[in-house]
Structure formats: structure tokens, C-alpha cells
PDB file of N, CA and C in Angstrom:
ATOM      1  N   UNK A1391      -6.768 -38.074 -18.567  1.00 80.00           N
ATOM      2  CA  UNK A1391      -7.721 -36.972 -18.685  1.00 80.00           C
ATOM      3  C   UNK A1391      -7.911 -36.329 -17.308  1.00 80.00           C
ATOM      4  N   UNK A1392      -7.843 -35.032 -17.013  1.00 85.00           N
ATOM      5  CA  UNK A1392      -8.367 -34.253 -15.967  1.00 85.00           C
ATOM      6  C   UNK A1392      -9.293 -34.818 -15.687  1.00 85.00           C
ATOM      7  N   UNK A1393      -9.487 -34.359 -14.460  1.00 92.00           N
ATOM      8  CA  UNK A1393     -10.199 -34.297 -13.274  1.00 92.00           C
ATOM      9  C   UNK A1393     -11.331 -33.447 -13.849  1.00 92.00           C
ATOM     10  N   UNK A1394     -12.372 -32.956 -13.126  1.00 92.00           N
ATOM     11  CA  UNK A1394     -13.580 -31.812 -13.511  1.00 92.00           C
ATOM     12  C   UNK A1394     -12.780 -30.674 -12.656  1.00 92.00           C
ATOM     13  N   UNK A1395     -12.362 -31.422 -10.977  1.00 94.00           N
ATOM     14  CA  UNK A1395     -11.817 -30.445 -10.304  1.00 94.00           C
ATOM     15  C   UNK A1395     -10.924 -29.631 -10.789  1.00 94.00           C
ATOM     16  N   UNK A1396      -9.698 -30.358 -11.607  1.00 93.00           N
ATOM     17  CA  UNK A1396      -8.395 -29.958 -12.306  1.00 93.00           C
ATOM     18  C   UNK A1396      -8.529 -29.447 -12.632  1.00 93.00           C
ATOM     19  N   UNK A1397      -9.194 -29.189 -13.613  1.00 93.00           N
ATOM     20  CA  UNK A1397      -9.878 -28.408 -15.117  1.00 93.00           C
ATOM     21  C   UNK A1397     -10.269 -26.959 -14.253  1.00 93.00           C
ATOM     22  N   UNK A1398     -11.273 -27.288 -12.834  1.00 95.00           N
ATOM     23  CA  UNK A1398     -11.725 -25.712 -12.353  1.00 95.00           C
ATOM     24  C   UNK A1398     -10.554 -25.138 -12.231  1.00 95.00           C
ATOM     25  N   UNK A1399      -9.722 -25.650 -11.494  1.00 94.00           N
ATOM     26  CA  UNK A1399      -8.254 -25.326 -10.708  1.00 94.00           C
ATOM     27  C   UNK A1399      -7.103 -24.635 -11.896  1.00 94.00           C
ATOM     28  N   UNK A1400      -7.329 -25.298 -12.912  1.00 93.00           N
ATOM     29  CA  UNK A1400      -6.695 -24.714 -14.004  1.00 93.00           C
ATOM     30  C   UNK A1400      -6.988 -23.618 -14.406  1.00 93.00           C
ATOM     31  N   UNK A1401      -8.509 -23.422 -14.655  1.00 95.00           N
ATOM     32  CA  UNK A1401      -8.993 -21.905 -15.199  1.00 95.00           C
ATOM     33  C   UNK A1401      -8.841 -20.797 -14.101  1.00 95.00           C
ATOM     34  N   UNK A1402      -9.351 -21.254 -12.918  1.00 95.00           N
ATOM     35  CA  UNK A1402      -9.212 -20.260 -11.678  1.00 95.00           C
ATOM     36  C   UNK A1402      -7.231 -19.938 -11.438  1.00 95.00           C
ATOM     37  N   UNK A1403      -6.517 -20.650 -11.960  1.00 95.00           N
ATOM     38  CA  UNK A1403      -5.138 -20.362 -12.530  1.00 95.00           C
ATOM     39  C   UNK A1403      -4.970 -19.537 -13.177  1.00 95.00           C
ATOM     40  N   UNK A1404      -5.409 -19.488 -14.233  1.00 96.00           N
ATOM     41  CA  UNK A1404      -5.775 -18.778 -15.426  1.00 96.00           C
ATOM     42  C   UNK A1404      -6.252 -17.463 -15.171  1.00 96.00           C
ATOM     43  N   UNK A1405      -7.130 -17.065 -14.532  1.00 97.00           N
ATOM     44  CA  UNK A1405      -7.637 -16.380 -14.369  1.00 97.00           C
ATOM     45  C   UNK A1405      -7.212 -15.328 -13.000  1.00 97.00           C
ATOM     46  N   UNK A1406      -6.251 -15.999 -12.089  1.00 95.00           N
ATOM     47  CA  UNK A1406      -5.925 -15.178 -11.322  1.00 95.00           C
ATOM     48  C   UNK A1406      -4.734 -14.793 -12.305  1.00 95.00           C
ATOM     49  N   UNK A1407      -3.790 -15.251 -12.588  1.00 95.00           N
ATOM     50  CA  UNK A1407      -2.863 -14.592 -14.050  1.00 95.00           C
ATOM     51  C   UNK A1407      -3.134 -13.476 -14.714  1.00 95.00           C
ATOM     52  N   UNK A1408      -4.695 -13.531 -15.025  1.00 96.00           N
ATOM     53  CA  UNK A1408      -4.880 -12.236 -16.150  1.00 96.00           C
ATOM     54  C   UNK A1408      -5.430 -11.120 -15.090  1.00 96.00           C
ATOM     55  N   UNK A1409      -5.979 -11.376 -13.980  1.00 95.00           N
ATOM     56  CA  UNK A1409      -5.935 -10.393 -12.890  1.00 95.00           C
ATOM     57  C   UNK A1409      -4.991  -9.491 -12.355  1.00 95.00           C
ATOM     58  N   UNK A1410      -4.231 -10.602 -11.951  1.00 93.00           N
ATOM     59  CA  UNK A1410      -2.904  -9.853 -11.510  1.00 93.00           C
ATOM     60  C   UNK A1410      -2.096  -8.678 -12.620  1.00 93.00           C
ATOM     61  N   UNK A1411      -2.640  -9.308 -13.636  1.00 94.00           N
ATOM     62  CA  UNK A1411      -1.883  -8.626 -14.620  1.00 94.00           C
ATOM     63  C   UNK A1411      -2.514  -7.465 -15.253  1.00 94.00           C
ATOM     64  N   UNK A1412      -3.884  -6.812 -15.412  1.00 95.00           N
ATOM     65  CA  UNK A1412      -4.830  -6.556 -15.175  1.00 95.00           C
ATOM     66  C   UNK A1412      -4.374  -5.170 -13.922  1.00 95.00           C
ATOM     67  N   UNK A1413      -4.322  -5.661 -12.756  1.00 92.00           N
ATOM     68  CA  UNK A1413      -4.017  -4.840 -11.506  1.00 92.00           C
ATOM     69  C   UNK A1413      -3.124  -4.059 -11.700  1.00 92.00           C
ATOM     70  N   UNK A1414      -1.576  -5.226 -12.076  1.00 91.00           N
ATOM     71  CA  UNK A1414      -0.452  -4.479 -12.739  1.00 91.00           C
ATOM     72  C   UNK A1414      -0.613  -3.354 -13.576  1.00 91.00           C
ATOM     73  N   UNK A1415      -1.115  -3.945 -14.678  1.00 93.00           N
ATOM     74  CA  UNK A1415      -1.259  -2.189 -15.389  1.00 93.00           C
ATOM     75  C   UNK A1415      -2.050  -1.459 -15.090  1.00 93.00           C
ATOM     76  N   UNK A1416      -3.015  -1.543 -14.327  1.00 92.00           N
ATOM     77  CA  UNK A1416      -3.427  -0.289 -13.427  1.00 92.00           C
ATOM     78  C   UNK A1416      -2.856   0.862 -12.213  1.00 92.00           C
ATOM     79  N   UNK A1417      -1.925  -0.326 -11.707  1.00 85.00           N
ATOM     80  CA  UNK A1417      -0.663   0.400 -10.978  1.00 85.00           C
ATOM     81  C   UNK A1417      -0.130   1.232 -11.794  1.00 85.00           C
ATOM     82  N   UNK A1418       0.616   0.370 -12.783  1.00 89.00           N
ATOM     83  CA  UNK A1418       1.413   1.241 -13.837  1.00 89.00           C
ATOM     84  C   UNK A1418       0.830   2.907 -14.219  1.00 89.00           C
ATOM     85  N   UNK A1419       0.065   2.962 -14.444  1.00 92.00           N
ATOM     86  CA  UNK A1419      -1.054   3.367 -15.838  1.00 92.00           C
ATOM     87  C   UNK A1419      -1.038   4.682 -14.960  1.00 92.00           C
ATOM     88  N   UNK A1420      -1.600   4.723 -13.289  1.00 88.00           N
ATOM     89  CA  UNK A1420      -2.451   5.451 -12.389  1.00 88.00           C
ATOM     90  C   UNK A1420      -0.924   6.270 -11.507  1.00 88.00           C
ATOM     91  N   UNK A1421       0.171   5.310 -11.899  1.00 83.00           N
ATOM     92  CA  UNK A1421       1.448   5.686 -11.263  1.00 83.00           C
ATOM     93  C   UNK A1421       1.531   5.813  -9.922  1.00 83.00           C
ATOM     94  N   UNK A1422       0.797   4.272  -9.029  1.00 77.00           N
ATOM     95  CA  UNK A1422       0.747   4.000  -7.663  1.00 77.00           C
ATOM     96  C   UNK A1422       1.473   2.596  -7.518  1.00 77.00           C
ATOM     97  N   UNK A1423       1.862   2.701  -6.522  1.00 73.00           N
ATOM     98  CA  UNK A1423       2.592   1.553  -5.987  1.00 73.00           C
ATOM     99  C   UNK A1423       1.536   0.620  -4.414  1.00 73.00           C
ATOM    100  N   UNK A1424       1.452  -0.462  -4.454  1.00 70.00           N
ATOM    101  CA  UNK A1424       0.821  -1.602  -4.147  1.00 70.00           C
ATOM    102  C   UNK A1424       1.432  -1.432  -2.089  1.00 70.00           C
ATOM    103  N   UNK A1425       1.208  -1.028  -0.999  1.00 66.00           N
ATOM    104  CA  UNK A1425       1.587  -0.955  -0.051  1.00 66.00           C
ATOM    105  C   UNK A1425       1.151  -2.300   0.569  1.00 66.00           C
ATOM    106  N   UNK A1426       1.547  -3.252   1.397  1.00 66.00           N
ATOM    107  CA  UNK A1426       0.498  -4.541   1.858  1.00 66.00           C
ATOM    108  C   UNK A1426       0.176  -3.860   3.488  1.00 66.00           C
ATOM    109  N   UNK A1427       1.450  -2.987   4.011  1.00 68.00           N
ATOM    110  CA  UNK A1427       0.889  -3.015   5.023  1.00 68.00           C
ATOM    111  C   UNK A1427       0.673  -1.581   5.236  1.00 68.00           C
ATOM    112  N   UNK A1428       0.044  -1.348   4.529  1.00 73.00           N
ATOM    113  CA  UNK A1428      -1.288   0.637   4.762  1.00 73.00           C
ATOM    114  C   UNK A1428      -1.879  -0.015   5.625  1.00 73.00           C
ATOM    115  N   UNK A1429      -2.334   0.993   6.546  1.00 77.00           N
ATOM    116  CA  UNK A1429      -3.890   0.795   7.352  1.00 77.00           C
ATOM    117  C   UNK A1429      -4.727   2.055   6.585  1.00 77.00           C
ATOM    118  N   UNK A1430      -5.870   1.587   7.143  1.00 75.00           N
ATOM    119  CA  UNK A1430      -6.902   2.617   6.955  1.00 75.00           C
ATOM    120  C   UNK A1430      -6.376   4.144   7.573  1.00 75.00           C
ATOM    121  N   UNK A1431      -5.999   4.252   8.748  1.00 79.00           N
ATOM    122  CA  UNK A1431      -6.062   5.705   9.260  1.00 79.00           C
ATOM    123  C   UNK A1431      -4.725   5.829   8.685  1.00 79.00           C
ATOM    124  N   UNK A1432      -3.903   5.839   7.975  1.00 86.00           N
ATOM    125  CA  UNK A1432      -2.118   5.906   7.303  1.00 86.00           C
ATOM    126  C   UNK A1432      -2.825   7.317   6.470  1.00 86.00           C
ATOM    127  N   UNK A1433      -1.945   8.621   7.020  1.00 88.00           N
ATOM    128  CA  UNK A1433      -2.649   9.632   6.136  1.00 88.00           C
ATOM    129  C   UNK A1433      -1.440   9.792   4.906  1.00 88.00           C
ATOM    130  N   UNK A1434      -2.257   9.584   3.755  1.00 88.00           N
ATOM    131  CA  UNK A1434      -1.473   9.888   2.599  1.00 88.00           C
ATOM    132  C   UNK A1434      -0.801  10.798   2.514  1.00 88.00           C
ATOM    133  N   UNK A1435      -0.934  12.211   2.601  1.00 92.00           N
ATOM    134  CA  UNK A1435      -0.023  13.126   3.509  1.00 92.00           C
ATOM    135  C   UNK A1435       1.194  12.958   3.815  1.00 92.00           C
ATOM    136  N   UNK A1436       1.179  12.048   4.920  1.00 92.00           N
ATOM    137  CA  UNK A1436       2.251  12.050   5.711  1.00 92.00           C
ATOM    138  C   UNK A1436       3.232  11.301   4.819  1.00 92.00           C
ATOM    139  N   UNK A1437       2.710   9.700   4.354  1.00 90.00           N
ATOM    140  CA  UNK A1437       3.135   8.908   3.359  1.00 90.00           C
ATOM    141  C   UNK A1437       4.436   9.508   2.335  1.00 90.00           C
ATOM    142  N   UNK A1438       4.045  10.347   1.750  1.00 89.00           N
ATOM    143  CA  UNK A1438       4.065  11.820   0.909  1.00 89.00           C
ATOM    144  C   UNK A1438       5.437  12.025   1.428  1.00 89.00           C
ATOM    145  N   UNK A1439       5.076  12.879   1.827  1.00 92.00           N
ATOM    146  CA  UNK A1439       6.442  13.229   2.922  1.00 92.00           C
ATOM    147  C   UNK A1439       7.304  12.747   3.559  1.00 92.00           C
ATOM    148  N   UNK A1440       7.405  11.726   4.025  1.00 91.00           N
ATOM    149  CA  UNK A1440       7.994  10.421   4.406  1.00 91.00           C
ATOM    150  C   UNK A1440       9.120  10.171   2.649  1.00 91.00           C
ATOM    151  N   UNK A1441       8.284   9.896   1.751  1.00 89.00           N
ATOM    152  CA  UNK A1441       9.078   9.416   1.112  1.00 89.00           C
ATOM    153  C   UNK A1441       9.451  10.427   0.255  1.00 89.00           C
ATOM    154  N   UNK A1442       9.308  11.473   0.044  1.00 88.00           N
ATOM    155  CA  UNK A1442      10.245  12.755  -0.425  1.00 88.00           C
ATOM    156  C   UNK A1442      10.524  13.861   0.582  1.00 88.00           C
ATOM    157  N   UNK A1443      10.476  13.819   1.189  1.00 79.00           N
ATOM    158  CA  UNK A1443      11.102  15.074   2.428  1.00 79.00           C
ATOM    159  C   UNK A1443      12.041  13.912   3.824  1.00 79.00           C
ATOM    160  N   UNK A1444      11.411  14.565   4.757  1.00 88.00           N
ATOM    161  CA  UNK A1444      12.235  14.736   5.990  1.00 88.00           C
ATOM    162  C   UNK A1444      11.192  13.800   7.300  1.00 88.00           C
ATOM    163  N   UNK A1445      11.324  13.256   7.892  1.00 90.00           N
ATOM    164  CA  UNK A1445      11.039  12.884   9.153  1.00 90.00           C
ATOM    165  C   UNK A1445      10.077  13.921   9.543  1.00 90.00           C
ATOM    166  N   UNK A1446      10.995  15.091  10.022  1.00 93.00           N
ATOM    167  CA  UNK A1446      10.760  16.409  10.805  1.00 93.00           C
ATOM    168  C   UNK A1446       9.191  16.644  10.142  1.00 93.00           C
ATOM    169  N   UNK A1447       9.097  16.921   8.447  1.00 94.00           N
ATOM    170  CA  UNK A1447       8.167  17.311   8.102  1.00 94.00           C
ATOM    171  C   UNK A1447       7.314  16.476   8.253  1.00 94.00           C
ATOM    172  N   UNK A1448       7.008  15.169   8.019  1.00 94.00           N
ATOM    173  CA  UNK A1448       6.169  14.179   8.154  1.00 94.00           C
ATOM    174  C   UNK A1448       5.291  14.318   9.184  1.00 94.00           C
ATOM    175  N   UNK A1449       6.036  14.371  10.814  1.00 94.00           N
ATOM    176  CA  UNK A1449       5.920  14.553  12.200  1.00 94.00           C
ATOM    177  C   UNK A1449       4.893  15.772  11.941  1.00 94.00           C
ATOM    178  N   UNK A1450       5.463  17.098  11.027  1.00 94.00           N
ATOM    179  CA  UNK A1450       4.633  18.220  11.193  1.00 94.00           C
ATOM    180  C   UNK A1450       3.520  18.356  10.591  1.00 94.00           C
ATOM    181  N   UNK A1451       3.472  17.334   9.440  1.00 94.00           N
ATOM    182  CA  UNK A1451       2.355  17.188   9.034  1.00 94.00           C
ATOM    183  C   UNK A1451       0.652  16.430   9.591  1.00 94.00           C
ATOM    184  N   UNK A1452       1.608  15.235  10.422  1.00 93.00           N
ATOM    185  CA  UNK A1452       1.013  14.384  11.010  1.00 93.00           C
ATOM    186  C   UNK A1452       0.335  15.592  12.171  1.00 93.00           C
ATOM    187  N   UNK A1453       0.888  16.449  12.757  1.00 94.00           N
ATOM    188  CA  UNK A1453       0.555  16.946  13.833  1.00 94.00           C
ATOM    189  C   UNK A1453      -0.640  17.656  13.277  1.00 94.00           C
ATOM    190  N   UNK A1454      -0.522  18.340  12.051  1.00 93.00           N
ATOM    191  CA  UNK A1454      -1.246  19.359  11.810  1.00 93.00           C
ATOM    192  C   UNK A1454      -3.029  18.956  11.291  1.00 93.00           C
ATOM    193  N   UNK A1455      -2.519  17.265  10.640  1.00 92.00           N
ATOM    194  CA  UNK A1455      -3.694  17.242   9.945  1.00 92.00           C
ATOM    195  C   UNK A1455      -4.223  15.688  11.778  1.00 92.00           C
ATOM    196  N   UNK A1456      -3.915  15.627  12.484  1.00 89.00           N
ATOM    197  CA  UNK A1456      -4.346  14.277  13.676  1.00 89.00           C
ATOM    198  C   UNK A1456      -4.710  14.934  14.693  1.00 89.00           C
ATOM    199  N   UNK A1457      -3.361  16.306  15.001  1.00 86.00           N
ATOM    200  CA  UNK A1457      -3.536  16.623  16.280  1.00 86.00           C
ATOM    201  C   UNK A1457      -2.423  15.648  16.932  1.00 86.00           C
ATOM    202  N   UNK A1458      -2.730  16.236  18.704  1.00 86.00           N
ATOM    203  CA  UNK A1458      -1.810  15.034  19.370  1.00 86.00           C
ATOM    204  C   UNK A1458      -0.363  15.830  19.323  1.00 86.00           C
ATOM    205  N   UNK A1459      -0.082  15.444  20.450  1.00 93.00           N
ATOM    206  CA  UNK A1459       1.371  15.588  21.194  1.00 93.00           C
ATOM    207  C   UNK A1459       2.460  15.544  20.343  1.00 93.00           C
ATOM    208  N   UNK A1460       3.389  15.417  20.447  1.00 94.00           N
ATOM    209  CA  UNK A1460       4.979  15.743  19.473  1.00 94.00           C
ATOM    210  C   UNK A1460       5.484  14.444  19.673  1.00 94.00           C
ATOM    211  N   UNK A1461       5.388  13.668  21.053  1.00 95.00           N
ATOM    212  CA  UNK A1461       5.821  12.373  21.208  1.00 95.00           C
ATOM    213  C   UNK A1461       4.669  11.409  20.422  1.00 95.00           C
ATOM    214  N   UNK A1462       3.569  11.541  20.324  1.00 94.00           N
ATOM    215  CA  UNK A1462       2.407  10.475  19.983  1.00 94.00           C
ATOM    216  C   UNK A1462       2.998  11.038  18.141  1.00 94.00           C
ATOM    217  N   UNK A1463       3.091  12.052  17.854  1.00 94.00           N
ATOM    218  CA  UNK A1463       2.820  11.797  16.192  1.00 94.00           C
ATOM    219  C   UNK A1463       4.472  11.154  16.063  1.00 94.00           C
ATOM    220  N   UNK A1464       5.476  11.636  16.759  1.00 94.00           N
ATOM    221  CA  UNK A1464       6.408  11.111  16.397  1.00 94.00           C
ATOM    222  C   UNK A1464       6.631   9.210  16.394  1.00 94.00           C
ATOM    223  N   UNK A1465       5.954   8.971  17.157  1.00 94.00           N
ATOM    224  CA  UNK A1465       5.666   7.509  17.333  1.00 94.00           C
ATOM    225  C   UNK A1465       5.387   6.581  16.286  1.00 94.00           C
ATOM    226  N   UNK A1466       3.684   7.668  15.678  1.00 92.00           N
ATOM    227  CA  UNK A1466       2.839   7.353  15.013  1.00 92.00           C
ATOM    228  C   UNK A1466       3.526   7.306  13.662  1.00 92.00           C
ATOM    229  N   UNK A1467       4.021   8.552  13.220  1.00 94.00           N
ATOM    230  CA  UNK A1467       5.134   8.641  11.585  1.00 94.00           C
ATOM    231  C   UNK A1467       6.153   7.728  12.041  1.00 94.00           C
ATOM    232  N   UNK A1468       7.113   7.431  12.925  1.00 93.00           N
ATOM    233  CA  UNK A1468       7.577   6.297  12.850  1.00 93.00           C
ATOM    234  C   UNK A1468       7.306   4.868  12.564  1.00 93.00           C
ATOM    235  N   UNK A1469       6.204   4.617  13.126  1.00 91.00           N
ATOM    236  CA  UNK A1469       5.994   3.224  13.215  1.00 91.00           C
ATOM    237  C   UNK A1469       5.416   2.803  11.594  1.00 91.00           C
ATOM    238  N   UNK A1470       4.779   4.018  11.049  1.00 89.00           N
ATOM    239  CA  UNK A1470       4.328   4.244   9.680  1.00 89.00           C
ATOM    240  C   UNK A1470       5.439   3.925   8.924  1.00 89.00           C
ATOM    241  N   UNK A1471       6.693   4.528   9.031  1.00 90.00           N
ATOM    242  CA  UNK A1471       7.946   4.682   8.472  1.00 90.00           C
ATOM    243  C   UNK A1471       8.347   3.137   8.068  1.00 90.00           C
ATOM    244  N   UNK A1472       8.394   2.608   9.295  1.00 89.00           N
ATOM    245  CA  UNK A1472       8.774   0.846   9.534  1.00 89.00           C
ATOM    246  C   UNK A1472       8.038  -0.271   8.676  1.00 89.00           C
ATOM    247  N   UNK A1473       6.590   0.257   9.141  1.00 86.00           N
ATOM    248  CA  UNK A1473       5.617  -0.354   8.598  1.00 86.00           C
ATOM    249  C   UNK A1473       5.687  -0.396   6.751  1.00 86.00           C
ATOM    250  N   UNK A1474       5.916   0.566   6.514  1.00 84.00           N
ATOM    251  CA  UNK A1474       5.648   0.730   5.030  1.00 84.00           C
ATOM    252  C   UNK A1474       7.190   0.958   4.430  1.00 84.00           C
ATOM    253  N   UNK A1475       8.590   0.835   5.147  1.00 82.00           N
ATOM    254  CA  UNK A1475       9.731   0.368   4.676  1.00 82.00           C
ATOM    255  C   UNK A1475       9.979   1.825   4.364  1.00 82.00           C
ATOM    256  N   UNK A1476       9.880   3.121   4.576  1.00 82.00           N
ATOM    257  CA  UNK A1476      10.570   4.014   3.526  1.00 82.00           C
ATOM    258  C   UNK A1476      11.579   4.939   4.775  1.00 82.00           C
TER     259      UNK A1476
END
């Protein structure tokens, strides 16, 4: 016979299962994809652009909506680029 602990450990099993799954079709549903490494200041924008356009545009976007130098946004959409694989 289980444990009392087992038994928690089992449901909290259980229950991260129907979460995850739960999340899943909310991804699905909302037609977003799960990033782990976004930061807070990552402008969706740029994101955007990054993964259907061009570098170039990304950079111009980044400039338009941050501000900042041509070398700092280019940095910045890069390291974004890396960070988030696209």
C-alpha cells in the first residue's frame, strides 16, 4: 500500500499532466508558440520580423520603436536572434 506521501506525489503527477495539457491547447487554440528564453524588454515587433522578414528590417524596427545607435540595435536583434533560435 502507498505511502500518504506517494499517493500526494501521484496526484500532483496527475495533475501537472492535465496542466500541461491544458496550456497545450491554449497554445494551439491562440496560435502562439511557448519561447523559454523571451525577456521582458524582447519587443514583439522585432520577434515578428525576425521570423518572417530580414535582419535589416528587424534592426529597423528595433531602431524605430528603442531608439539607440545602428551598432547597439544591431547587437540587441542579434543576440535576440540567438537567444530565441530564429
Amino acid at each position: 500500500m502507498p505511502s500518504l506521501e506517494q499517493e500526494e506525489i501521484a496526484l500532483l503527477r496527475q495533475r501537472v499532466v492535465r496542466l500541461e495539457a491544458q496550456v497545450e491547447f491554449l497554445y494551439r487554440h491562440l496560435n502562439v508558440t511557448f519561447e523559454a528564453d523571451r525577456r521582458a524588454g524582447d519587443d514583439p515587433q522585432v520577434i515578428e520580423a525576425l521570423k518572417s522578414r530580414t535582419l535589416i528590417e528587424a534592426i529597423q524596427i528595433y531602431r524605430k520603436n528603442k531608439g539607440g545607435s545602428l551598432a547597439e540595435a544591431k547587437d540587441a536583434v542579434e543576440d535576440m536572434q540567438r537567444r530565441l533560435g530564429l
